[in-house]
Amino acid sequence: MALDPADLPDEVLTFLREYHLATLTTLRDDLSPHVVAVGFSYDVDAHVARVITWAGSQKAKNAGRMQAAGLRAAVCQVDGGRWLSLEGPVRLVTDPEGIRAGVEGYAARYRPPKERADRVVIEIDIERILGRG
């Protein structure tokens, strides 16, 4: 079921705030999918999903390369019969303000992360949401 990112039902918004892990799908150099378990936060007003990570991670390398090529990524969370897949253009964020938004979102949904000097954030501008929240 397709959902409008600009008009999400309350049960979907609740599901996006609950403590659930998800998968992040990015693409490797050979365009094969790289799927990893992640925590993510969703900015309802900006329609942006954020995943914190470190600069040397494969997902960060993939996101940076995908950004340059204008490619899309997805995060998907599942809990029993509830599931959501959020998709859109991906970018790698390295500036302090962008990193702060990622860390604050993660801390609000999960717990404050450990400090890292090499922290980066993968952002996905959500254009499509599929699922049942």
mmCIF file of N, CA, C and O in Angstrom, residues 13-118:
data_model
loop_
_atom_site.group_PDB
_atom_site.id
_atom_site.type_symbol
_atom_site.label_atom_id
_atom_site.label_comp_id
_atom_site.label_asym_id
_atom_site.label_seq_id
_atom_site.Cartn_x
_atom_site.Cartn_y
_atom_site.Cartn_z
ATOM 1 N N LEU A 13 2.965 7.159 11.908
ATOM 2 C CA LEU A 13 3.881 8.041 12.640
ATOM 3 C C LEU A 13 4.320 7.393 13.949
ATOM 4 O O LEU A 13 5.494 7.474 14.327
ATOM 5 N N THR A 14 3.398 6.747 14.631
ATOM 6 C CA THR A 14 3.743 6.036 15.868
ATOM 7 C C THR A 14 4.744 4.932 15.581
ATOM 8 O O THR A 14 5.743 4.782 16.296
ATOM 9 N N PHE A 15 4.506 4.150 14.541
ATOM 10 C CA PHE A 15 5.405 3.058 14.155
ATOM 11 C C PHE A 15 6.805 3.584 13.850
ATOM 12 O O PHE A 15 7.806 2.958 14.191
ATOM 13 N N LEU A 16 6.890 4.766 13.253
ATOM 14 C CA LEU A 16 8.193 5.360 12.917
ATOM 15 C C LEU A 16 8.920 5.911 14.142
ATOM 16 O O LEU A 16 10.108 6.221 14.061
ATOM 17 N N ARG A 17 8.222 6.059 15.270
ATOM 18 C CA ARG A 17 8.854 6.530 16.508
ATOM 19 C C ARG A 17 9.205 5.395 17.456
ATOM 20 O O ARG A 17 10.039 5.559 18.345
ATOM 21 N N GLU A 18 8.547 4.248 17.296
ATOM 22 C CA GLU A 18 8.807 3.108 18.169
ATOM 23 C C GLU A 18 10.220 2.562 17.949
ATOM 24 O O GLU A 18 10.807 2.754 16.889
ATOM 25 N N TYR A 19 10.708 1.867 18.956
ATOM 26 C CA TYR A 19 12.042 1.263 18.884
ATOM 27 C C TYR A 19 11.984 0.018 17.998
ATOM 28 O O TYR A 19 11.476 -1.024 18.415
ATOM 29 N N HIS A 20 12.457 0.162 16.773
ATOM 30 C CA HIS A 20 12.566 -0.954 15.832
ATOM 31 C C HIS A 20 13.843 -0.780 15.035
ATOM 32 O O HIS A 20 14.187 0.341 14.653
ATOM 33 N N LEU A 21 14.518 -1.867 14.777
ATOM 34 C CA LEU A 21 15.632 -1.820 13.837
ATOM 35 C C LEU A 21 15.066 -1.942 12.432
ATOM 36 O O LEU A 21 13.904 -2.286 12.238
ATOM 37 N N ALA A 22 15.902 -1.643 11.463
ATOM 38 C CA ALA A 22 15.479 -1.653 10.065
ATOM 39 C C ALA A 22 16.625 -2.182 9.217
ATOM 40 O O ALA A 22 17.706 -2.479 9.735
ATOM 41 N N THR A 23 16.378 -2.281 7.939
ATOM 42 C CA THR A 23 17.454 -2.562 6.999
ATOM 43 C C THR A 23 17.640 -1.334 6.122
ATOM 44 O O THR A 23 16.671 -0.645 5.790
ATOM 45 N N LEU A 24 18.881 -1.083 5.778
ATOM 46 C CA LEU A 24 19.233 -0.031 4.825
ATOM 47 C C LEU A 24 19.763 -0.727 3.587
ATOM 48 O O LEU A 24 20.667 -1.573 3.682
ATOM 49 N N THR A 25 19.218 -0.385 2.439
ATOM 50 C CA THR A 25 19.693 -0.944 1.180
ATOM 51 C C THR A 25 20.349 0.152 0.360
ATOM 52 O O THR A 25 19.710 1.164 0.033
ATOM 53 N N THR A 26 21.644 -0.050 0.077
ATOM 54 C CA THR A 26 22.401 0.812 -0.824
ATOM 55 C C THR A 26 22.976 -0.097 -1.917
ATOM 56 O O THR A 26 22.773 -1.301 -1.898
ATOM 57 N N LEU A 27 23.686 0.496 -2.847
ATOM 58 C CA LEU A 27 24.242 -0.283 -3.953
ATOM 59 C C LEU A 27 25.764 -0.260 -3.937
ATOM 60 O O LEU A 27 26.375 0.796 -3.761
ATOM 61 N N ARG A 28 26.354 -1.436 -4.146
ATOM 62 C CA ARG A 28 27.805 -1.553 -4.255
ATOM 63 C C ARG A 28 28.259 -1.028 -5.630
ATOM 64 O O ARG A 28 27.423 -0.708 -6.487
ATOM 65 N N ASP A 29 29.584 -1.000 -5.836
ATOM 66 C CA ASP A 29 30.158 -0.583 -7.126
ATOM 67 C C ASP A 29 29.553 -1.338 -8.301
ATOM 68 O O ASP A 29 29.316 -0.770 -9.360
ATOM 69 N N ASP A 30 29.302 -2.638 -8.103
ATOM 70 C CA ASP A 30 28.785 -3.472 -9.200
ATOM 71 C C ASP A 30 27.256 -3.426 -9.282
ATOM 72 O O ASP A 30 26.645 -4.184 -10.022
ATOM 73 N N LEU A 31 26.639 -2.531 -8.513
ATOM 74 C CA LEU A 31 25.190 -2.319 -8.449
ATOM 75 C C LEU A 31 24.423 -3.448 -7.772
ATOM 76 O O LEU A 31 23.196 -3.481 -7.806
ATOM 77 N N SER A 32 25.119 -4.376 -7.117
ATOM 78 C CA SER A 32 24.432 -5.382 -6.317
ATOM 79 C C SER A 32 24.009 -4.729 -5.001
ATOM 80 O O SER A 32 24.657 -3.799 -4.514
ATOM 81 N N PRO A 33 22.902 -5.191 -4.407
ATOM 82 C CA PRO A 33 22.425 -4.563 -3.171
ATOM 83 C C PRO A 33 23.302 -4.894 -1.974
ATOM 84 O O PRO A 33 23.761 -6.021 -1.817
ATOM 85 N N HIS A 34 23.541 -3.893 -1.166
ATOM 86 C CA HIS A 34 24.223 -4.031 0.118
ATOM 87 C C HIS A 34 23.155 -3.737 1.171
ATOM 88 O O HIS A 34 22.651 -2.609 1.263
ATOM 89 N N VAL A 35 22.749 -4.755 1.931
ATOM 90 C CA VAL A 35 21.656 -4.623 2.890
ATOM 91 C C VAL A 35 22.200 -4.877 4.288
ATOM 92 O O VAL A 35 22.796 -5.927 4.540
ATOM 93 N N VAL A 36 22.025 -3.907 5.180
ATOM 94 C CA VAL A 36 22.538 -4.026 6.546
ATOM 95 C C VAL A 36 21.480 -3.578 7.552
ATOM 96 O O VAL A 36 20.616 -2.761 7.241
ATOM 97 N N ALA A 37 21.568 -4.137 8.748
ATOM 98 C CA ALA A 37 20.681 -3.734 9.838
ATOM 99 C C ALA A 37 21.143 -2.386 10.384
ATOM 100 O O ALA A 37 22.342 -2.165 10.573
ATOM 101 N N VAL A 38 20.186 -1.496 10.622
ATOM 102 C CA VAL A 38 20.491 -0.149 11.122
ATOM 103 C C VAL A 38 19.376 0.326 12.034
ATOM 104 O O VAL A 38 18.263 -0.192 12.011
ATOM 105 N N GLY A 39 19.694 1.345 12.793
ATOM 106 C CA GLY A 39 18.688 2.160 13.440
ATOM 107 C C GLY A 39 18.544 3.406 12.570
ATOM 108 O O GLY A 39 19.508 3.830 11.940
ATOM 109 N N PHE A 40 17.357 3.974 12.507
ATOM 110 C CA PHE A 40 17.183 5.200 11.731
ATOM 111 C C PHE A 40 16.151 6.091 12.394
ATOM 112 O O PHE A 40 15.323 5.637 13.183
ATOM 113 N N SER A 41 16.210 7.346 12.060
ATOM 114 C CA SER A 41 15.194 8.281 12.526
ATOM 115 C C SER A 41 14.513 8.874 11.303
ATOM 116 O O SER A 41 15.073 8.889 10.208
ATOM 117 N N TYR A 42 13.284 9.334 11.514
ATOM 118 C CA TYR A 42 12.522 9.928 10.416
ATOM 119 C C TYR A 42 12.081 11.315 10.823
ATOM 120 O O TYR A 42 11.423 11.501 11.851
ATOM 121 N N ASP A 43 12.448 12.316 10.026
ATOM 122 C CA ASP A 43 12.050 13.697 10.227
ATOM 123 C C ASP A 43 10.756 13.911 9.447
ATOM 124 O O ASP A 43 10.772 13.991 8.221
ATOM 125 N N VAL A 44 9.646 13.964 10.164
ATOM 126 C CA VAL A 44 8.326 14.045 9.548
ATOM 127 C C VAL A 44 8.164 15.321 8.727
ATOM 128 O O VAL A 44 7.595 15.298 7.636
ATOM 129 N N ASP A 45 8.661 16.443 9.239
ATOM 130 C CA ASP A 45 8.486 17.718 8.543
ATOM 131 C C ASP A 45 9.331 17.813 7.278
ATOM 132 O O ASP A 45 8.874 18.322 6.262
ATOM 133 N N ALA A 46 10.554 17.306 7.329
ATOM 134 C CA ALA A 46 11.460 17.387 6.185
ATOM 135 C C ALA A 46 11.337 16.191 5.240
ATOM 136 O O ALA A 46 11.890 16.209 4.143
ATOM 137 N N HIS A 47 10.635 15.135 5.680
ATOM 138 C CA HIS A 47 10.505 13.889 4.911
ATOM 139 C C HIS A 47 11.883 13.289 4.629
ATOM 140 O O HIS A 47 12.211 12.934 3.502
ATOM 141 N N VAL A 48 12.683 13.180 5.695
ATOM 142 C CA VAL A 48 14.055 12.674 5.585
ATOM 143 C C VAL A 48 14.273 11.566 6.601
ATOM 144 O O VAL A 48 13.971 11.730 7.783
ATOM 145 N N ALA A 49 14.806 10.440 6.118
ATOM 146 C CA ALA A 49 15.253 9.356 6.995
ATOM 147 C C ALA A 49 16.752 9.528 7.186
ATOM 148 O O ALA A 49 17.471 9.843 6.239
ATOM 149 N N ARG A 50 17.228 9.328 8.419
ATOM 150 C CA ARG A 50 18.651 9.503 8.733
ATOM 151 C C ARG A 50 19.206 8.262 9.415
ATOM 152 O O ARG A 50 18.597 7.737 10.345
ATOM 153 N N VAL A 51 20.390 7.855 8.953
ATOM 154 C CA VAL A 51 21.123 6.729 9.525
ATOM 155 C C VAL A 51 22.495 7.247 9.912
ATOM 156 O O VAL A 51 23.221 7.778 9.061
ATOM 157 N N ILE A 52 22.876 7.116 11.180
ATOM 158 C CA ILE A 52 24.219 7.518 11.579
ATOM 159 C C ILE A 52 25.169 6.354 11.339
ATOM 160 O O ILE A 52 24.801 5.193 11.467
ATOM 161 N N THR A 53 26.404 6.692 10.996
ATOM 162 C CA THR A 53 27.419 5.675 10.747
ATOM 163 C C THR A 53 28.780 6.351 10.825
ATOM 164 O O THR A 53 28.908 7.477 11.290
ATOM 165 N N TRP A 54 29.824 5.671 10.364
ATOM 166 C CA TRP A 54 31.163 6.251 10.342
ATOM 167 C C TRP A 54 31.633 6.330 8.896
ATOM 168 O O TRP A 54 31.172 5.587 8.035
ATOM 169 N N ALA A 55 32.549 7.238 8.645
ATOM 170 C CA ALA A 55 32.965 7.559 7.277
ATOM 171 C C ALA A 55 33.506 6.365 6.506
ATOM 172 O O ALA A 55 33.293 6.264 5.296
ATOM 173 N N GLY A 56 34.183 5.443 7.160
ATOM 174 C CA GLY A 56 34.791 4.313 6.473
ATOM 175 C C GLY A 56 33.888 3.120 6.247
ATOM 176 O O GLY A 56 34.305 2.127 5.646
ATOM 177 N N SER A 57 32.639 3.206 6.685
ATOM 178 C CA SER A 57 31.724 2.069 6.527
ATOM 179 C C SER A 57 31.347 1.876 5.064
ATOM 180 O O SER A 57 31.333 2.821 4.274
ATOM 181 N N GLN A 58 31.012 0.640 4.721
ATOM 182 C CA GLN A 58 30.608 0.355 3.341
ATOM 183 C C GLN A 58 29.342 1.121 2.973
ATOM 184 O O GLN A 58 29.229 1.646 1.866
ATOM 185 N N LYS A 59 28.403 1.234 3.908
ATOM 186 C CA LYS A 59 27.173 1.951 3.605
ATOM 187 C C LYS A 59 27.435 3.427 3.336
ATOM 188 O O LYS A 59 26.808 4.015 2.460
ATOM 189 N N ALA A 60 28.388 4.029 4.057
ATOM 190 C CA ALA A 60 28.729 5.433 3.808
ATOM 191 C C ALA A 60 29.403 5.588 2.449
ATOM 192 O O ALA A 60 29.092 6.520 1.691
ATOM 193 N N LYS A 61 30.326 4.691 2.133
ATOM 194 C CA LYS A 61 30.979 4.744 0.820
ATOM 195 C C LYS A 61 29.953 4.593 -0.293
ATOM 196 O O LYS A 61 29.980 5.325 -1.290
ATOM 197 N N ASN A 62 29.033 3.642 -0.121
ATOM 198 C CA ASN A 62 27.998 3.441 -1.129
ATOM 199 C C ASN A 62 27.131 4.690 -1.273
ATOM 200 O O ASN A 62 26.826 5.123 -2.387
ATOM 201 N N ALA A 63 26.713 5.266 -0.151
ATOM 202 C CA ALA A 63 25.842 6.446 -0.192
ATOM 203 C C ALA A 63 26.522 7.614 -0.896
ATOM 204 O O ALA A 63 25.891 8.309 -1.691
ATOM 205 N N GLY A 64 27.791 7.838 -0.610
ATOM 206 C CA GLY A 64 28.506 8.925 -1.272
ATOM 207 C C GLY A 64 28.584 8.730 -2.777
ATOM 208 O O GLY A 64 28.365 9.671 -3.557
ATOM 209 N N ARG A 65 28.862 7.513 -3.191
ATOM 210 C CA ARG A 65 28.937 7.206 -4.623
ATOM 211 C C ARG A 65 27.558 7.316 -5.265
ATOM 212 O O ARG A 65 27.390 7.844 -6.359
ATOM 213 N N MET A 66 26.529 6.827 -4.564
ATOM 214 C CA MET A 66 25.171 6.878 -5.082
ATOM 215 C C MET A 66 24.678 8.314 -5.201
ATOM 216 O O MET A 66 23.972 8.659 -6.150
ATOM 217 N N GLN A 67 25.050 9.150 -4.247
ATOM 218 C CA GLN A 67 24.671 10.565 -4.298
ATOM 219 C C GLN A 67 25.212 11.191 -5.572
ATOM 220 O O GLN A 67 24.484 11.897 -6.278
ATOM 221 N N ALA A 68 26.471 10.938 -5.878
ATOM 222 C CA ALA A 68 27.100 11.514 -7.068
ATOM 223 C C ALA A 68 26.407 11.044 -8.347
ATOM 224 O O ALA A 68 26.377 11.773 -9.342
ATOM 225 N N ALA A 69 25.829 9.851 -8.308
ATOM 226 C CA ALA A 69 25.166 9.286 -9.487
ATOM 227 C C ALA A 69 23.654 9.542 -9.491
ATOM 228 O O ALA A 69 22.962 9.135 -10.428
ATOM 229 N N GLY A 70 23.136 10.189 -8.445
ATOM 230 C CA GLY A 70 21.708 10.465 -8.374
ATOM 231 C C GLY A 70 20.846 9.244 -8.120
ATOM 232 O O GLY A 70 19.700 9.183 -8.558
ATOM 233 N N LEU A 71 21.392 8.261 -7.384
ATOM 234 C CA LEU A 71 20.672 7.012 -7.133
ATOM 235 C C LEU A 71 19.869 7.065 -5.836
ATOM 236 O O LEU A 71 20.032 7.970 -5.018
ATOM 237 N N ARG A 72 19.021 6.064 -5.647
ATOM 238 C CA ARG A 72 18.101 5.998 -4.519
ATOM 239 C C ARG A 72 18.485 4.875 -3.560
ATOM 240 O O ARG A 72 19.084 3.892 -3.959
ATOM 241 N N ALA A 73 18.083 5.051 -2.306
ATOM 242 C CA ALA A 73 18.291 4.038 -1.275
ATOM 243 C C ALA A 73 16.956 3.811 -0.573
ATOM 244 O O ALA A 73 15.984 4.531 -0.813
ATOM 245 N N ALA A 74 16.930 2.815 0.311
ATOM 246 C CA ALA A 74 15.701 2.518 1.044
ATOM 247 C C ALA A 74 16.028 2.025 2.444
ATOM 248 O O ALA A 74 17.040 1.367 2.657
ATOM 249 N N VAL A 75 15.151 2.360 3.383
ATOM 250 C CA VAL A 75 15.159 1.748 4.703
ATOM 251 C C VAL A 75 13.825 1.045 4.868
ATOM 252 O O VAL A 75 12.793 1.525 4.384
ATOM 253 N N CYS A 76 13.856 -0.115 5.531
ATOM 254 C CA CYS A 76 12.639 -0.895 5.709
ATOM 255 C C CYS A 76 12.613 -1.457 7.123
ATOM 256 O O CYS A 76 13.595 -2.041 7.570
ATOM 257 N N GLN A 77 11.493 -1.263 7.815
ATOM 258 C CA GLN A 77 11.335 -1.855 9.146
ATOM 259 C C GLN A 77 10.104 -2.752 9.151
ATOM 260 O O GLN A 77 9.121 -2.480 8.466
ATOM 261 N N VAL A 78 10.216 -3.833 9.919
ATOM 262 C CA VAL A 78 9.154 -4.841 9.987
ATOM 263 C C VAL A 78 8.900 -5.194 11.447
ATOM 264 O O VAL A 78 9.837 -5.364 12.230
ATOM 265 N N ASP A 79 7.633 -5.331 11.793
ATOM 266 C CA ASP A 79 7.237 -5.808 13.112
ATOM 267 C C ASP A 79 5.949 -6.596 12.933
ATOM 268 O O ASP A 79 4.862 -6.007 12.811
ATOM 269 N N GLY A 80 6.080 -7.913 12.853
ATOM 270 C CA GLY A 80 4.906 -8.742 12.607
ATOM 271 C C GLY A 80 4.286 -8.387 11.270
ATOM 272 O O GLY A 80 4.953 -8.355 10.251
ATOM 273 N N GLY A 81 2.993 -8.052 11.287
ATOM 274 C CA GLY A 81 2.292 -7.670 10.062
ATOM 275 C C GLY A 81 2.461 -6.212 9.687
ATOM 276 O O GLY A 81 2.000 -5.778 8.636
ATOM 277 N N ARG A 82 3.127 -5.448 10.545
ATOM 278 C CA ARG A 82 3.379 -4.036 10.219
ATOM 279 C C ARG A 82 4.724 -3.929 9.526
ATOM 280 O O ARG A 82 5.701 -4.531 9.958
ATOM 281 N N TRP A 83 4.776 -3.141 8.462
ATOM 282 C CA TRP A 83 6.044 -2.929 7.774
ATOM 283 C C TRP A 83 5.972 -1.619 7.013
ATOM 284 O O TRP A 83 4.898 -1.170 6.609
ATOM 285 N N LEU A 84 7.131 -0.992 6.848
ATOM 286 C CA LEU A 84 7.248 0.232 6.062
ATOM 287 C C LEU A 84 8.547 0.197 5.287
ATOM 288 O O LEU A 84 9.586 -0.193 5.811
ATOM 289 N N SER A 85 8.495 0.613 4.045
ATOM 290 C CA SER A 85 9.680 0.792 3.214
ATOM 291 C C SER A 85 9.688 2.239 2.758
ATOM 292 O O SER A 85 8.731 2.708 2.138
ATOM 293 N N LEU A 86 10.759 2.953 3.101
ATOM 294 C CA LEU A 86 10.885 4.372 2.775
ATOM 295 C C LEU A 86 11.998 4.525 1.749
ATOM 296 O O LEU A 86 13.120 4.077 1.989
ATOM 297 N N GLU A 87 11.712 5.162 0.618
ATOM 298 C CA GLU A 87 12.655 5.238 -0.493
ATOM 299 C C GLU A 87 12.853 6.670 -0.976
ATOM 300 O O GLU A 87 11.934 7.475 -0.911
ATOM 301 N N GLY A 88 14.038 6.913 -1.525
ATOM 302 C CA GLY A 88 14.293 8.207 -2.147
ATOM 303 C C GLY A 88 15.756 8.424 -2.435
ATOM 304 O O GLY A 88 16.603 7.573 -2.144
ATOM 305 N N PRO A 89 16.070 9.583 -2.999
ATOM 306 C CA PRO A 89 17.466 9.932 -3.281
ATOM 307 C C PRO A 89 18.286 9.964 -1.995
ATOM 308 O O PRO A 89 17.805 10.407 -0.956
ATOM 309 N N VAL A 90 19.524 9.501 -2.101
ATOM 310 C CA VAL A 90 20.387 9.376 -0.924
ATOM 311 C C VAL A 90 21.522 10.390 -0.996
ATOM 312 O O VAL A 90 21.953 10.779 -2.094
ATOM 313 N N ARG A 91 21.992 10.814 0.170
ATOM 314 C CA ARG A 91 23.177 11.688 0.228
ATOM 315 C C ARG A 91 23.954 11.377 1.506
ATOM 316 O O ARG A 91 23.389 10.913 2.499
ATOM 317 N N LEU A 92 25.242 11.658 1.445
ATOM 318 C CA LEU A 92 26.124 11.487 2.587
ATOM 319 C C LEU A 92 26.378 12.858 3.195
ATOM 320 O O LEU A 92 26.846 13.771 2.512
ATOM 321 N N VAL A 93 26.069 13.004 4.473
ATOM 322 C CA VAL A 93 26.180 14.280 5.172
ATOM 323 C C VAL A 93 27.412 14.256 6.067
ATOM 324 O O VAL A 93 27.570 13.334 6.877
ATOM 325 N N THR A 94 28.255 15.262 5.934
ATOM 326 C CA THR A 94 29.490 15.327 6.719
ATOM 327 C C THR A 94 29.626 16.618 7.523
ATOM 328 O O THR A 94 30.558 16.747 8.305
ATOM 329 N N ASP A 95 28.709 17.566 7.349
ATOM 330 C CA ASP A 95 28.825 18.837 8.071
ATOM 331 C C ASP A 95 28.294 18.681 9.498
ATOM 332 O O ASP A 95 27.403 17.859 9.751
ATOM 333 N N PRO A 96 28.833 19.449 10.452
ATOM 334 C CA PRO A 96 28.455 19.298 11.861
ATOM 335 C C PRO A 96 26.959 19.449 12.127
ATOM 336 O O PRO A 96 26.391 18.696 12.924
ATOM 337 N N GLU A 97 26.290 20.380 11.476
ATOM 338 C CA GLU A 97 24.855 20.580 11.704
ATOM 339 C C GLU A 97 24.045 19.370 11.221
ATOM 340 O O GLU A 97 23.129 18.907 11.899
ATOM 341 N N GLY A 98 24.403 18.848 10.068
ATOM 342 C CA GLY A 98 23.715 17.668 9.545
ATOM 343 C C GLY A 98 23.958 16.442 10.404
ATOM 344 O O GLY A 98 23.051 15.632 10.629
ATOM 345 N N ILE A 99 25.183 16.311 10.890
ATOM 346 C CA ILE A 99 25.507 15.184 11.777
ATOM 347 C C ILE A 99 24.729 15.305 13.086
ATOM 348 O O ILE A 99 24.188 14.325 13.586
ATOM 349 N N ARG A 100 24.636 16.523 13.604
ATOM 350 C CA ARG A 100 23.889 16.745 14.844
ATOM 351 C C ARG A 100 22.422 16.312 14.676
ATOM 352 O O ARG A 100 21.858 15.657 15.558
ATOM 353 N N ALA A 101 21.801 16.633 13.547
ATOM 354 C CA ALA A 101 20.409 16.230 13.301
ATOM 355 C C ALA A 101 20.286 14.707 13.305
ATOM 356 O O ALA A 101 19.328 14.154 13.856
ATOM 357 N N GLY A 102 21.244 14.018 12.708
ATOM 358 C CA GLY A 102 21.219 12.559 12.686
ATOM 359 C C GLY A 102 21.376 11.965 14.074
ATOM 360 O O GLY A 102 20.664 11.022 14.446
ATOM 361 N N VAL A 103 22.314 12.503 14.840
ATOM 362 C CA VAL A 103 22.566 12.002 16.196
ATOM 363 C C VAL A 103 21.366 12.270 17.104
ATOM 364 O O VAL A 103 20.948 11.399 17.873
ATOM 365 N N GLU A 104 20.778 13.460 17.011
ATOM 366 C CA GLU A 104 19.614 13.783 17.839
ATOM 367 C C GLU A 104 18.427 12.889 17.501
ATOM 368 O O GLU A 104 17.715 12.428 18.401
ATOM 369 N N GLY A 105 18.214 12.628 16.222
ATOM 370 C CA GLY A 105 17.120 11.747 15.820
ATOM 371 C C GLY A 105 17.324 10.334 16.324
ATOM 372 O O GLY A 105 16.395 9.689 16.826
ATOM 373 N N TYR A 106 18.557 9.849 16.216
ATOM 374 C CA TYR A 106 18.878 8.503 16.700
ATOM 375 C C TYR A 106 18.685 8.429 18.215
ATOM 376 O O TYR A 106 18.087 7.483 18.728
ATOM 377 N N ALA A 107 19.181 9.437 18.940
ATOM 378 C CA ALA A 107 19.071 9.445 20.405
ATOM 379 C C ALA A 107 17.610 9.471 20.850
ATOM 380 O O ALA A 107 17.249 8.824 21.838
ATOM 381 N N ALA A 108 16.768 10.189 20.136
ATOM 382 C CA ALA A 108 15.352 10.273 20.505
ATOM 383 C C ALA A 108 14.642 8.940 20.291
ATOM 384 O O ALA A 108 13.762 8.570 21.077
ATOM 385 N N ARG A 109 15.023 8.200 19.261
ATOM 386 C CA ARG A 109 14.331 6.941 18.959
ATOM 387 C C ARG A 109 14.940 5.753 19.705
ATOM 388 O O ARG A 109 14.221 4.826 20.079
ATOM 389 N N TYR A 110 16.248 5.763 19.898
ATOM 390 C CA TYR A 110 16.941 4.609 20.488
ATOM 391 C C TYR A 110 17.606 4.995 21.802
ATOM 392 O O TYR A 110 17.039 4.813 22.859
ATOM 393 N N ARG A 111 18.812 5.513 21.727
ATOM 394 C CA ARG A 111 19.569 5.979 22.891
ATOM 395 C C ARG A 111 20.713 6.834 22.360
ATOM 396 O O ARG A 111 21.078 6.715 21.200
ATOM 397 N N PRO A 112 21.291 7.670 23.200
ATOM 398 C CA PRO A 112 22.408 8.482 22.711
ATOM 399 C C PRO A 112 23.554 7.580 22.236
ATOM 400 O O PRO A 112 23.962 6.658 22.952
ATOM 401 N N PRO A 113 24.066 7.826 21.027
ATOM 402 C CA PRO A 113 25.170 7.003 20.530
ATOM 403 C C PRO A 113 26.492 7.448 21.145
ATOM 404 O O PRO A 113 26.615 8.564 21.658
ATOM 405 N N LYS A 114 27.477 6.560 21.076
ATOM 406 C CA LYS A 114 28.820 6.922 21.520
ATOM 407 C C LYS A 114 29.387 7.980 20.586
ATOM 408 O O LYS A 114 29.055 8.028 19.408
ATOM 409 N N GLU A 115 30.256 8.814 21.131
ATOM 410 C CA GLU A 115 30.916 9.845 20.322
ATOM 411 C C GLU A 115 31.852 9.192 19.308
ATOM 412 O O GLU A 115 32.496 8.190 19.613
ATOM 413 N N ARG A 116 31.926 9.772 18.124
ATOM 414 C CA ARG A 116 32.864 9.313 17.086
ATOM 415 C C ARG A 116 33.356 10.535 16.333
ATOM 416 O O ARG A 116 32.549 11.346 15.865
ATOM 417 N N ALA A 117 34.647 10.643 16.165
ATOM 418 C CA ALA A 117 35.217 11.753 15.407
ATOM 419 C C ALA A 117 34.937 11.616 13.915
ATOM 420 O O ALA A 117 34.916 12.608 13.194
ATOM 421 N N ASP A 118 34.713 10.378 13.459
ATOM 422 C CA ASP A 118 34.497 10.128 12.031
ATOM 423 C C ASP A 118 33.022 9.901 11.688
ATOM 424 O O ASP A 118 32.700 9.300 10.673
#
